[in-house]
Amino acid sequence: DVQRAEHHSDEGDHPDAQLEVGRLYLDGVGLKQSTPLAIEWFKKAAKDKDNAEHAEFFLSEIEKKSGKAPAKKPDAKKAPAKKAEEKKK
């Protein structure tokens, strides 16, 4: 049931439910199809290490279909070095 899955996923640590709600929104199963809401739920699910790979897969598929290039994640290792270089100037 969509409402039960949404309720459980909203309560907190239910990444499986978050992933499932994202899929339901993406496919429009049991509710109105909404890619923006699917993305929101996949991002929530991606915070969990066990679901991150699946959520990232769905997010990348959405990006491919939209024709947009995947958003690049900042490289945490390079960011502090860049700040240090800027301070020297």
Short mmCIF file of N, CA, C and O in Angstrom, two decimals:
data_model
loop_
_atom_site.label_atom_id
_atom_site.label_comp_id
_atom_site.label_asym_id
_atom_site.label_seq_id
_atom_site.Cartn_x
_atom_site.Cartn_y
_atom_site.Cartn_z
N ASP A 1 0.84 -1.18 0.00
CA ASP A 1 0.00 0.00 0.00
C ASP A 1 0.89 1.25 0.00
O ASP A 1 1.79 1.39 0.81
N VAL A 2 0.64 2.14 -0.92
CA VAL A 2 1.47 3.33 -1.11
C VAL A 2 1.47 4.22 0.12
O VAL A 2 2.52 4.67 0.56
N GLN A 3 0.31 4.45 0.69
CA GLN A 3 0.24 5.34 1.86
C GLN A 3 1.03 4.78 3.03
O GLN A 3 1.71 5.51 3.74
N ARG A 4 0.99 3.49 3.24
CA ARG A 4 1.73 2.87 4.34
C ARG A 4 3.23 2.98 4.09
O ARG A 4 4.00 3.31 4.99
N ALA A 5 3.67 2.76 2.85
CA ALA A 5 5.09 2.88 2.52
C ALA A 5 5.57 4.30 2.72
O ALA A 5 6.65 4.53 3.28
N GLU A 6 4.76 5.28 2.28
CA GLU A 6 5.13 6.68 2.47
C GLU A 6 5.21 7.04 3.95
O GLU A 6 6.12 7.72 4.39
N HIS A 7 4.25 6.55 4.71
CA HIS A 7 4.22 6.83 6.15
C HIS A 7 5.47 6.26 6.83
O HIS A 7 6.13 6.96 7.60
N HIS A 8 5.81 5.01 6.53
CA HIS A 8 6.99 4.39 7.14
C HIS A 8 8.27 5.09 6.72
O HIS A 8 9.17 5.29 7.52
N SER A 9 8.36 5.47 5.48
CA SER A 9 9.58 6.10 5.00
C SER A 9 9.73 7.51 5.54
O SER A 9 10.84 8.00 5.72
N ASP A 10 8.62 8.18 5.83
CA ASP A 10 8.68 9.51 6.43
C ASP A 10 9.09 9.48 7.89
O ASP A 10 9.63 10.44 8.41
N GLU A 11 8.85 8.36 8.55
CA GLU A 11 9.15 8.26 9.98
C GLU A 11 10.64 8.24 10.28
O GLU A 11 11.03 8.45 11.41
N GLY A 12 11.45 7.98 9.32
CA GLY A 12 12.89 7.99 9.60
C GLY A 12 13.65 6.90 8.89
O GLY A 12 13.66 6.84 7.68
N ASP A 13 14.26 6.03 9.66
CA ASP A 13 15.18 5.04 9.13
C ASP A 13 14.48 3.85 8.48
O ASP A 13 14.51 2.74 9.00
N HIS A 14 13.88 4.09 7.35
CA HIS A 14 13.26 3.02 6.57
C HIS A 14 13.68 3.19 5.12
O HIS A 14 12.86 3.45 4.24
N PRO A 15 14.98 3.03 4.86
CA PRO A 15 15.49 3.27 3.51
C PRO A 15 14.89 2.34 2.46
O PRO A 15 14.75 2.73 1.30
N ASP A 16 14.52 1.12 2.84
CA ASP A 16 13.88 0.23 1.87
C ASP A 16 12.55 0.81 1.41
O ASP A 16 12.22 0.78 0.23
N ALA A 17 11.80 1.36 2.37
CA ALA A 17 10.52 1.99 2.04
C ALA A 17 10.75 3.25 1.20
O ALA A 17 10.00 3.52 0.27
N GLN A 18 11.79 4.00 1.53
CA GLN A 18 12.10 5.21 0.75
C GLN A 18 12.41 4.87 -0.70
O GLN A 18 11.94 5.53 -1.62
N LEU A 19 13.18 3.82 -0.90
CA LEU A 19 13.51 3.36 -2.24
C LEU A 19 12.25 2.92 -2.98
O LEU A 19 12.04 3.26 -4.14
N GLU A 20 11.40 2.18 -2.29
CA GLU A 20 10.17 1.69 -2.90
C GLU A 20 9.23 2.84 -3.26
O GLU A 20 8.63 2.85 -4.33
N VAL A 21 9.10 3.83 -2.39
CA VAL A 21 8.25 4.99 -2.69
C VAL A 21 8.80 5.73 -3.92
O VAL A 21 8.03 6.15 -4.78
N GLY A 22 10.10 5.84 -4.01
CA GLY A 22 10.71 6.47 -5.18
C GLY A 22 10.35 5.72 -6.46
O GLY A 22 10.00 6.34 -7.47
N ARG A 23 10.39 4.40 -6.40
CA ARG A 23 10.04 3.60 -7.57
C ARG A 23 8.56 3.76 -7.93
O ARG A 23 8.20 3.81 -9.10
N LEU A 24 7.71 3.82 -6.91
CA LEU A 24 6.28 3.99 -7.16
C LEU A 24 5.99 5.32 -7.84
O LEU A 24 5.20 5.40 -8.78
N TYR A 25 6.65 6.38 -7.35
CA TYR A 25 6.48 7.70 -7.99
C TYR A 25 7.06 7.71 -9.40
O TYR A 25 6.48 8.29 -10.31
N LEU A 26 8.19 7.07 -9.59
CA LEU A 26 8.82 7.05 -10.90
C LEU A 26 7.93 6.36 -11.94
O LEU A 26 7.78 6.83 -13.06
N ASP A 27 7.33 5.25 -11.53
CA ASP A 27 6.51 4.46 -12.45
C ASP A 27 5.03 4.86 -12.43
O ASP A 27 4.27 4.40 -13.29
N GLY A 28 4.62 5.66 -11.44
CA GLY A 28 3.22 6.04 -11.35
C GLY A 28 2.33 4.87 -10.95
O GLY A 28 1.20 4.75 -11.41
N VAL A 29 2.82 4.02 -10.07
CA VAL A 29 2.06 2.86 -9.62
C VAL A 29 1.33 3.20 -8.32
O VAL A 29 1.94 3.51 -7.30
N GLY A 30 0.01 3.21 -8.40
CA GLY A 30 -0.80 3.48 -7.21
C GLY A 30 -0.91 4.95 -6.85
O GLY A 30 -1.53 5.31 -5.87
N LEU A 31 -0.28 5.81 -7.63
CA LEU A 31 -0.33 7.25 -7.41
C LEU A 31 0.07 7.95 -8.69
O LEU A 31 0.48 7.31 -9.65
N LYS A 32 -0.06 9.25 -8.71
CA LYS A 32 0.28 10.01 -9.91
C LYS A 32 1.80 9.98 -10.12
O LYS A 32 2.56 10.21 -9.19
N GLN A 33 2.23 9.72 -11.34
CA GLN A 33 3.65 9.68 -11.66
C GLN A 33 4.25 11.07 -11.42
O GLN A 33 3.69 12.08 -11.81
N SER A 34 5.41 11.09 -10.73
CA SER A 34 6.09 12.34 -10.45
C SER A 34 7.59 12.10 -10.35
O SER A 34 8.08 11.57 -9.35
N THR A 35 8.30 12.49 -11.39
CA THR A 35 9.76 12.33 -11.39
C THR A 35 10.42 13.17 -10.29
O THR A 35 11.31 12.66 -9.60
N PRO A 36 9.99 14.43 -10.06
CA PRO A 36 10.62 15.19 -8.98
C PRO A 36 10.45 14.53 -7.60
O PRO A 36 11.40 14.52 -6.80
N LEU A 37 9.27 13.97 -7.34
CA LEU A 37 9.08 13.28 -6.06
C LEU A 37 9.89 11.99 -6.01
O LEU A 37 10.42 11.63 -4.95
N ALA A 38 10.00 11.29 -7.14
CA ALA A 38 10.82 10.09 -7.19
C ALA A 38 12.27 10.43 -6.84
O ALA A 38 12.91 9.75 -6.04
N ILE A 39 12.77 11.51 -7.42
CA ILE A 39 14.15 11.95 -7.14
C ILE A 39 14.33 12.24 -5.65
O ILE A 39 15.32 11.84 -5.04
N GLU A 40 13.36 12.93 -5.07
CA GLU A 40 13.42 13.26 -3.64
C GLU A 40 13.53 12.00 -2.80
O GLU A 40 14.36 11.92 -1.89
N TRP A 41 12.72 11.00 -3.11
CA TRP A 41 12.75 9.76 -2.33
C TRP A 41 14.02 8.97 -2.59
O TRP A 41 14.58 8.38 -1.67
N PHE A 42 14.51 8.94 -3.82
CA PHE A 42 15.76 8.23 -4.10
C PHE A 42 16.93 8.88 -3.37
O PHE A 42 17.82 8.20 -2.89
N LYS A 43 16.92 10.20 -3.26
CA LYS A 43 17.99 10.89 -2.53
C LYS A 43 17.96 10.53 -1.05
O LYS A 43 19.01 10.36 -0.42
N LYS A 44 16.77 10.40 -0.49
CA LYS A 44 16.65 9.98 0.91
C LYS A 44 17.20 8.56 1.07
O LYS A 44 17.95 8.28 2.01
N ALA A 45 16.81 7.67 0.16
CA ALA A 45 17.25 6.27 0.23
C ALA A 45 18.76 6.15 0.02
O ALA A 45 19.40 5.27 0.61
N ALA A 46 19.34 7.04 -0.76
CA ALA A 46 20.78 6.98 -1.07
C ALA A 46 21.64 7.25 0.16
O ALA A 46 22.82 6.91 0.16
N LYS A 47 21.07 7.85 1.19
CA LYS A 47 21.84 8.13 2.41
C LYS A 47 22.16 6.85 3.18
O LYS A 47 23.06 6.84 4.01
N ASP A 48 21.44 5.78 2.89
CA ASP A 48 21.67 4.49 3.55
C ASP A 48 22.65 3.67 2.71
O ASP A 48 22.43 3.48 1.52
N LYS A 49 23.71 3.19 3.35
CA LYS A 49 24.76 2.49 2.59
C LYS A 49 24.24 1.23 1.89
O LYS A 49 24.73 0.87 0.83
N ASP A 50 23.24 0.57 2.46
CA ASP A 50 22.71 -0.65 1.85
C ASP A 50 21.86 -0.36 0.61
O ASP A 50 21.70 -1.22 -0.25
N ASN A 51 21.29 0.82 0.52
CA ASN A 51 20.43 1.17 -0.61
C ASN A 51 21.06 2.19 -1.55
O ASN A 51 20.48 2.51 -2.59
N ALA A 52 22.22 2.70 -1.20
CA ALA A 52 22.84 3.77 -1.98
C ALA A 52 23.04 3.37 -3.43
O ALA A 52 22.73 4.15 -4.34
N GLU A 53 23.53 2.18 -3.67
CA GLU A 53 23.81 1.75 -5.04
C GLU A 53 22.52 1.71 -5.88
O GLU A 53 22.49 2.18 -7.02
N HIS A 54 21.45 1.17 -5.31
CA HIS A 54 20.17 1.09 -6.04
C HIS A 54 19.60 2.48 -6.28
O HIS A 54 19.14 2.79 -7.39
N ALA A 55 19.64 3.32 -5.25
CA ALA A 55 19.10 4.67 -5.39
C ALA A 55 19.89 5.47 -6.42
O ALA A 55 19.31 6.16 -7.26
N GLU A 56 21.22 5.36 -6.37
CA GLU A 56 22.06 6.07 -7.34
C GLU A 56 21.81 5.57 -8.76
O GLU A 56 21.86 6.35 -9.71
N PHE A 57 21.52 4.27 -8.90
CA PHE A 57 21.20 3.73 -10.22
C PHE A 57 19.94 4.41 -10.77
O PHE A 57 19.93 4.86 -11.91
N PHE A 58 18.89 4.48 -9.96
CA PHE A 58 17.65 5.10 -10.42
C PHE A 58 17.87 6.59 -10.72
O PHE A 58 17.35 7.10 -11.72
N LEU A 59 18.62 7.27 -9.88
CA LEU A 59 18.91 8.69 -10.13
C LEU A 59 19.67 8.87 -11.45
O LEU A 59 19.38 9.78 -12.22
N SER A 60 20.63 7.99 -11.72
CA SER A 60 21.40 8.11 -12.96
C SER A 60 20.53 7.80 -14.18
O SER A 60 20.68 8.42 -15.23
N GLU A 61 19.60 6.86 -14.03
CA GLU A 61 18.69 6.55 -15.14
C GLU A 61 17.77 7.73 -15.44
O GLU A 61 17.50 8.03 -16.60
N ILE A 62 17.31 8.40 -14.39
CA ILE A 62 16.48 9.59 -14.57
C ILE A 62 17.28 10.67 -15.31
O ILE A 62 16.78 11.32 -16.22
N GLU A 63 18.53 10.86 -14.91
CA GLU A 63 19.39 11.86 -15.56
C GLU A 63 19.61 11.52 -17.03
O GLU A 63 19.58 12.39 -17.89
N LYS A 64 19.82 10.24 -17.33
CA LYS A 64 20.03 9.82 -18.71
C LYS A 64 18.79 10.12 -19.56
O LYS A 64 18.90 10.62 -20.67
N LYS A 65 17.63 9.79 -19.03
CA LYS A 65 16.38 10.00 -19.77
C LYS A 65 16.08 11.48 -19.98
O LYS A 65 15.48 11.87 -20.96
N SER A 66 16.51 12.30 -19.02
CA SER A 66 16.24 13.74 -19.13
C SER A 66 17.23 14.43 -20.07
O SER A 66 17.02 15.58 -20.45
N GLY A 67 18.32 13.72 -20.42
CA GLY A 67 19.32 14.30 -21.31
C GLY A 67 20.32 15.17 -20.60
O GLY A 67 21.17 15.79 -21.22
N LYS A 68 20.24 15.24 -19.28
CA LYS A 68 21.19 16.06 -18.51
C LYS A 68 22.39 15.21 -18.13
O LYS A 68 22.27 14.03 -17.86
N ALA A 69 23.54 15.85 -18.09
CA ALA A 69 24.75 15.17 -17.64
C ALA A 69 24.65 14.94 -16.14
O ALA A 69 24.11 15.78 -15.42
N PRO A 70 25.15 13.83 -15.64
CA PRO A 70 25.11 13.58 -14.20
C PRO A 70 25.83 14.69 -13.44
O PRO A 70 26.87 15.18 -13.87
N ALA A 71 25.25 15.04 -12.31
CA ALA A 71 25.86 16.07 -11.47
C ALA A 71 27.13 15.50 -10.86
O ALA A 71 27.13 14.39 -10.34
N LYS A 72 28.20 16.25 -10.94
CA LYS A 72 29.46 15.79 -10.37
C LYS A 72 29.47 16.09 -8.88
O LYS A 72 29.07 17.16 -8.45
N LYS A 73 29.95 15.11 -8.13
CA LYS A 73 30.08 15.29 -6.69
C LYS A 73 31.44 15.93 -6.42
O LYS A 73 32.43 15.56 -7.04
N PRO A 74 31.49 16.89 -5.49
CA PRO A 74 32.79 17.49 -5.18
C PRO A 74 33.73 16.47 -4.58
O PRO A 74 33.32 15.60 -3.83
N ASP A 75 34.98 16.56 -4.96
CA ASP A 75 36.00 15.66 -4.44
C ASP A 75 36.45 16.19 -3.09
O ASP A 75 37.12 17.22 -3.00
N ALA A 76 36.08 15.47 -2.04
CA ALA A 76 36.38 15.92 -0.67
C ALA A 76 37.88 16.04 -0.42
O ALA A 76 38.31 16.86 0.37
N LYS A 77 38.67 15.23 -1.11
CA LYS A 77 40.12 15.27 -0.89
C LYS A 77 40.74 16.53 -1.51
O LYS A 77 41.71 17.04 -1.01
N LYS A 78 40.18 17.00 -2.62
CA LYS A 78 40.75 18.16 -3.29
C LYS A 78 40.27 19.48 -2.71
O LYS A 78 40.96 20.47 -2.78
N ALA A 79 39.08 19.50 -2.11
CA ALA A 79 38.51 20.75 -1.62
C ALA A 79 39.39 21.44 -0.57
O ALA A 79 39.66 22.62 -0.70
N PRO A 80 39.88 20.75 0.47
CA PRO A 80 40.70 21.44 1.46
C PRO A 80 42.00 21.98 0.87
O PRO A 80 42.45 23.06 1.23
N ALA A 81 42.59 21.26 -0.07
CA ALA A 81 43.84 21.73 -0.67
C ALA A 81 43.59 23.00 -1.47
O ALA A 81 44.40 23.92 -1.46
N LYS A 82 42.47 23.06 -2.14
CA LYS A 82 42.13 24.25 -2.92
C LYS A 82 41.96 25.46 -2.01
O LYS A 82 42.43 26.54 -2.31
N LYS A 83 41.31 25.27 -0.88
CA LYS A 83 41.14 26.36 0.08
C LYS A 83 42.48 26.84 0.61
O LYS A 83 42.69 28.03 0.78
N ALA A 84 43.40 25.91 0.86
CA ALA A 84 44.71 26.27 1.37
C ALA A 84 45.47 27.10 0.33
O ALA A 84 46.16 28.06 0.69
N GLU A 85 45.31 26.73 -0.95
CA GLU A 85 45.97 27.48 -2.02
C GLU A 85 45.42 28.91 -2.11
O GLU A 85 46.16 29.84 -2.32
N GLU A 86 44.12 29.05 -1.95
CA GLU A 86 43.49 30.36 -2.03
C GLU A 86 43.96 31.27 -0.89
O GLU A 86 44.10 32.47 -1.07
N LYS A 87 44.21 30.69 0.27
CA LYS A 87 44.67 31.49 1.42
C LYS A 87 46.08 32.02 1.19
O LYS A 87 46.43 33.07 1.67
N LYS A 88 46.90 31.28 0.43
CA LYS A 88 48.26 31.68 0.16
C LYS A 88 48.31 32.93 -0.72
O LYS A 88 49.25 33.68 -0.69
N LYS A 89 47.29 33.09 -1.57
CA LYS A 89 47.27 34.21 -2.53
C LYS A 89 47.00 35.49 -1.87
O LYS A 89 46.93 36.17 -1.18
#
